[in-house]
CSV table of C-alpha atoms in Angstrom, one decimal:
chain,number,residue,atom,x,y,z
V,1418,UNK,CA,-17.7,5.9,0.3
V,1419,UNK,CA,-14.0,7.1,0.0
V,1420,UNK,CA,-12.6,6.2,-3.1
V,1421,UNK,CA,-9.3,6.6,-5.0
V,1422,UNK,CA,-9.1,6.7,-8.8
V,1423,UNK,CA,-6.2,6.5,-11.0
V,1424,UNK,CA,-6.3,7.1,-14.7
V,1425,UNK,CA,-5.0,6.2,-17.2
V,1426,UNK,CA,-4.6,2.4,-16.1
V,1427,UNK,CA,-1.6,2.1,-18.4
V,1428,UNK,CA,0.6,4.6,-20.2
V,1429,UNK,CA,3.4,4.0,-22.6
V,1430,UNK,CA,5.9,6.9,-23.7
V,1431,UNK,CA,9.3,7.2,-25.4
V,1432,UNK,CA,12.4,7.8,-23.2
V,1433,UNK,CA,12.9,11.5,-22.2
V,1434,UNK,CA,9.3,12.6,-22.4
V,1435,UNK,CA,7.9,14.4,-19.3
V,1436,UNK,CA,4.9,13.0,-18.3
V,1437,UNK,CA,1.8,13.5,-15.6
V,1438,UNK,CA,-0.1,10.6,-13.7
V,1439,UNK,CA,-3.4,11.4,-12.2
V,1440,UNK,CA,-5.1,10.6,-9.1
V,1441,UNK,CA,-8.6,11.5,-7.8
V,1442,UNK,CA,-10.3,11.0,-4.4
V,1443,UNK,CA,-14.0,11.4,-3.4
V,1444,UNK,CA,-13.5,13.2,0.0
V,1445,UNK,CA,-11.6,16.3,0.6
V,1446,UNK,CA,-11.0,15.6,4.2
V,1447,UNK,CA,-7.8,13.6,4.1
V,1448,UNK,CA,-4.9,13.4,6.3
V,1449,UNK,CA,-2.2,12.9,3.5
V,1450,UNK,CA,-1.5,11.6,0.0
V,1451,UNK,CA,1.4,9.2,-0.8
V,1452,UNK,CA,2.6,8.0,-4.3
V,1453,UNK,CA,4.2,4.6,-4.5
V,1454,UNK,CA,6.1,2.7,-7.1
V,1455,UNK,CA,5.6,-1.1,-7.4
V,1456,UNK,CA,7.8,-3.2,-9.6
V,1457,UNK,CA,6.4,-6.6,-10.9
V,1458,UNK,CA,6.1,-9.1,-8.0
V,1459,UNK,CA,7.6,-6.7,-5.5
V,1460,UNK,CA,6.3,-4.7,-2.7
V,1461,UNK,CA,5.7,-0.9,-2.7
V,1462,UNK,CA,8.5,1.9,-2.6
V,1463,UNK,CA,7.3,5.1,-1.2
V,1464,UNK,CA,8.0,7.8,-3.6
V,1465,UNK,CA,6.4,11.1,-2.1
V,1466,UNK,CA,4.2,12.0,1.0
V,1467,UNK,CA,2.0,15.2,0.7
V,1468,UNK,CA,0.4,16.3,4.1
V,1469,UNK,CA,-2.9,17.7,3.7
V,1470,UNK,CA,-1.5,21.1,4.5
V,1471,UNK,CA,0.9,21.1,1.8
V,1472,UNK,CA,0.6,21.7,-2.0
V,1473,UNK,CA,3.2,20.0,-3.5
V,1474,UNK,CA,6.6,17.7,-2.6
V,1475,UNK,CA,9.6,17.2,-4.9
V,1476,UNK,CA,12.3,14.7,-5.1
V,1477,UNK,CA,14.6,14.4,-8.0
V,1478,UNK,CA,12.6,14.1,-11.3
V,1479,UNK,CA,9.5,13.6,-9.6
V,1480,UNK,CA,7.2,16.3,-8.1
V,1481,UNK,CA,3.6,15.7,-6.8
V,1482,UNK,CA,1.0,18.1,-6.4
V,1483,UNK,CA,-2.1,18.1,-4.0
V,1484,UNK,CA,-5.5,19.9,-4.5
V,1485,UNK,CA,-7.8,18.8,-1.7
V,1486,UNK,CA,-10.8,21.1,-2.7
V,1487,UNK,CA,-11.0,19.4,-6.2
V,1488,UNK,CA,-9.9,16.0,-4.9
V,1489,UNK,CA,-7.0,15.6,-7.3
V,1490,UNK,CA,-3.2,14.9,-7.2
V,1491,UNK,CA,-0.7,14.6,-9.8
V,1492,UNK,CA,2.6,13.0,-10.0
V,1493,UNK,CA,5.0,14.6,-12.8
V,1494,UNK,CA,7.9,12.7,-13.9
V,1495,UNK,CA,10.5,14.7,-15.8
V,1496,UNK,CA,12.8,13.4,-18.5
V,1497,UNK,CA,11.6,9.7,-18.1
V,1498,UNK,CA,13.9,6.6,-18.4
V,1499,UNK,CA,13.3,3.0,-19.2
V,1500,UNK,CA,14.1,2.3,-15.3
V,1501,UNK,CA,10.9,4.2,-14.4
V,1502,UNK,CA,8.9,1.4,-15.9
V,1503,UNK,CA,6.6,0.4,-13.0
V,1504,UNK,CA,3.2,0.6,-11.5
V,1505,UNK,CA,2.6,3.8,-9.7
V,1506,UNK,CA,-0.1,3.8,-6.8
V,1507,UNK,CA,-1.7,6.7,-5.3
V,1508,UNK,CA,-3.0,6.3,-1.6
V,1509,UNK,CA,-5.0,8.4,0.3
V,1510,UNK,CA,-5.1,8.5,4.3
V,1511,UNK,CA,-8.9,9.2,5.1
V,1512,UNK,CA,-10.3,9.6,8.8
V,1513,UNK,CA,-12.3,6.6,9.7
V,1514,UNK,CA,-14.3,7.1,13.0
V,1515,UNK,CA,-11.6,7.9,15.7
V,1516,UNK,CA,-8.9,6.6,13.6
V,1517,UNK,CA,-8.0,6.5,9.9
V,1518,UNK,CA,-7.5,4.3,6.8
V,1519,UNK,CA,-5.3,4.2,3.8
V,1520,UNK,CA,-7.2,3.7,0.5
V,1521,UNK,CA,-5.2,2.8,-2.6
V,1522,UNK,CA,-5.9,3.5,-6.3
V,1523,UNK,CA,-5.6,0.7,-8.8
V,1524,UNK,CA,-2.6,2.1,-10.2
V,1525,UNK,CA,-1.1,3.5,-13.7
V,1526,UNK,CA,1.2,1.0,-15.2
V,1527,UNK,CA,4.0,3.1,-16.9
V,1528,UNK,CA,6.2,1.9,-19.6
V,1529,UNK,CA,9.1,3.7,-20.9
V,1530,UNK,CA,10.3,2.8,-24.2
V,1531,UNK,CA,14.2,3.1,-25.1
R,118,UNK,CA,18.7,-0.5,8.7
R,119,UNK,CA,17.2,-3.6,7.5
R,120,UNK,CA,13.8,-3.3,5.8
R,121,UNK,CA,10.4,-4.8,6.5
R,122,UNK,CA,10.8,-8.8,6.0
R,123,UNK,CA,8.1,-11.0,5.2
R,124,UNK,CA,8.1,-14.9,5.5
R,125,UNK,CA,7.6,-17.0,3.6
R,126,UNK,CA,7.9,-15.3,0.5
R,127,UNK,CA,5.8,-18.0,-1.6
R,128,UNK,CA,3.1,-20.4,-0.5
R,129,UNK,CA,1.0,-22.8,-2.0
R,130,UNK,CA,-2.1,-24.2,-0.1
R,131,UNK,CA,-5.4,-26.1,-0.8
R,132,UNK,CA,-8.7,-24.8,0.0
R,133,UNK,CA,-9.9,-25.4,3.4
R,134,UNK,CA,-6.3,-25.1,4.9
R,135,UNK,CA,-5.0,-22.3,7.2
R,136,UNK,CA,-2.1,-20.3,6.6
R,137,UNK,CA,0.1,-18.0,9.0
R,138,UNK,CA,2.3,-15.2,7.6
R,139,UNK,CA,5.0,-13.3,9.2
R,140,UNK,CA,6.1,-9.8,9.2
R,141,UNK,CA,9.1,-8.3,10.9
R,142,UNK,CA,9.0,-4.5,11.0
R,143,UNK,CA,12.1,-2.2,10.5
R,144,UNK,CA,13.8,-1.9,13.7
R,145,UNK,CA,12.1,0.7,16.0
R,146,UNK,CA,8.9,0.9,14.3
R,147,UNK,CA,5.8,0.0,16.4
R,148,UNK,CA,3.1,-0.1,13.9
R,149,UNK,CA,2.4,-2.9,11.5
R,150,UNK,CA,-0.3,-2.7,8.5
R,151,UNK,CA,-1.3,-5.7,6.5
R,152,UNK,CA,-2.7,-5.5,2.9
R,153,UNK,CA,-4.1,-8.0,0.4
R,154,UNK,CA,-3.3,-7.2,-3.4
R,155,UNK,CA,-5.3,-8.8,-6.2
R,156,UNK,CA,-5.4,-8.0,-10.0
R,157,UNK,CA,-9.1,-7.3,-9.5
R,158,UNK,CA,-9.4,-5.4,-6.3
R,159,UNK,CA,-6.1,-3.8,-6.2
R,160,UNK,CA,-4.7,-3.2,-2.6
R,161,UNK,CA,-7.1,-3.4,0.2
R,162,UNK,CA,-6.4,-2.7,3.8
R,163,UNK,CA,-6.8,-5.8,6.3
R,164,UNK,CA,-5.7,-4.4,9.7
R,165,UNK,CA,-3.3,-2.5,11.6
R,166,UNK,CA,-1.4,-3.2,14.9
R,167,UNK,CA,0.2,-0.8,17.2
R,168,UNK,CA,1.7,-1.8,20.6
R,169,UNK,CA,0.2,-5.2,20.4
R,170,UNK,CA,-3.3,-3.8,20.1
R,171,UNK,CA,-5.5,-3.9,16.8
R,172,UNK,CA,-6.2,-0.3,16.1
R,173,UNK,CA,-7.9,-0.5,12.9
R,174,UNK,CA,-9.5,-3.2,10.8
R,175,UNK,CA,-10.6,-3.2,7.0
R,176,UNK,CA,-13.6,-4.9,5.6
R,177,UNK,CA,-12.7,-8.6,5.4
R,178,UNK,CA,-14.4,-11.6,7.0
R,179,UNK,CA,-13.3,-13.1,10.3
R,180,UNK,CA,-11.2,-15.8,8.7
R,181,UNK,CA,-8.8,-12.9,8.6
R,182,UNK,CA,-6.9,-12.4,11.9
R,183,UNK,CA,-3.6,-11.2,13.1
R,184,UNK,CA,-1.7,-10.3,16.0
R,185,UNK,CA,1.3,-8.4,17.2
R,186,UNK,CA,4.0,-9.4,19.5
R,187,UNK,CA,6.0,-7.4,22.1
R,188,UNK,CA,8.8,-6.9,19.8
R,189,UNK,CA,6.6,-5.5,17.1
R,190,UNK,CA,6.8,-8.5,14.8
R,191,UNK,CA,3.4,-9.4,13.5
R,192,UNK,CA,1.5,-12.4,12.1
R,193,UNK,CA,-1.6,-12.7,10.0
R,194,UNK,CA,-3.6,-16.1,9.9
R,195,UNK,CA,-6.2,-16.9,7.2
R,196,UNK,CA,-8.3,-19.9,8.3
R,197,UNK,CA,-10.5,-22.2,5.8
R,198,UNK,CA,-8.7,-20.9,2.9
R,199,UNK,CA,-10.7,-20.1,-0.4
R,200,UNK,CA,-9.7,-19.8,-4.0
R,201,UNK,CA,-10.4,-16.0,-3.8
R,202,UNK,CA,-7.9,-15.6,-1.1
R,203,UNK,CA,-5.1,-16.1,-3.5
R,204,UNK,CA,-3.1,-12.9,-3.6
R,205,UNK,CA,0.0,-10.9,-2.7
R,206,UNK,CA,-0.1,-10.2,1.0
R,207,UNK,CA,1.8,-7.0,1.8
R,208,UNK,CA,2.9,-5.8,5.3
R,209,UNK,CA,4.1,-2.2,6.2
R,210,UNK,CA,5.5,-0.6,9.0
R,211,UNK,CA,5.8,3.1,10.6
R,212,UNK,CA,7.5,4.5,13.7
R,213,UNK,CA,4.3,5.1,15.1
R,214,UNK,CA,0.6,5.1,14.1
R,215,UNK,CA,-1.2,8.1,12.9
R,216,UNK,CA,-2.0,10.6,10.2
R,217,UNK,CA,1.4,11.8,9.1
R,218,UNK,CA,3.3,8.7,8.6
R,219,UNK,CA,5.0,7.3,5.9
R,220,UNK,CA,4.5,3.6,5.5
R,221,UNK,CA,7.4,1.2,4.6
R,222,UNK,CA,6.3,-1.9,2.7
R,223,UNK,CA,7.8,-5.5,2.6
R,224,UNK,CA,8.2,-7.6,-0.5
R,225,UNK,CA,5.0,-9.5,0.2
R,226,UNK,CA,4.2,-13.1,0.5
R,227,UNK,CA,2.4,-14.6,-2.4
R,228,UNK,CA,-0.2,-17.0,-1.5
R,229,UNK,CA,-1.8,-19.4,-4.2
R,230,UNK,CA,-4.8,-21.5,-3.0
R,231,UNK,CA,-5.5,-24.4,-5.1
């Protein structure tokens, strides 16, 4: 079964700290991996998309890495700010028959304290 | 460009009723996917439509159905509502279907079944 796991479920850090969010997946045959941010009661905002042939992607203070062989991805947030407080979701696109499906982890709820 | 829009944003229904949710994708996007988000199960894939055809389907009972119109707008319908159908229903669109595409999410429709 293709599963995506995110640990920890919640994380609280002081402002300015660098932090790493983890995502693991059970099947290395993936098409891509995407990190999203979700604010309370809102939809999802795409942060970074890493194709299976890539090792990392960067956007501003965010850096996401992908290691298919070990089934892991990390999202690194530099110099965290209170505005970064949100739930971060990892989603993996797996092949399914002749198509594919997007499987989400349950997220890490991040709180950045001023 | 306007983002993905979903209507209505909030709904309250009673058990046994049916409900129809609507999603308008970003202009030019032809793929629409639907997800259910609950605190216990997280985000789960319902189905994907591309060019008015259901391309992929998740593991939900037949009470959950959908369709896509020629203008790419999509609707999902849930018949014979159960308490467990209370959730945030998210719609996402992408320009085309396939393994490399980023999905853009709408704000969701929050359904409460009493």
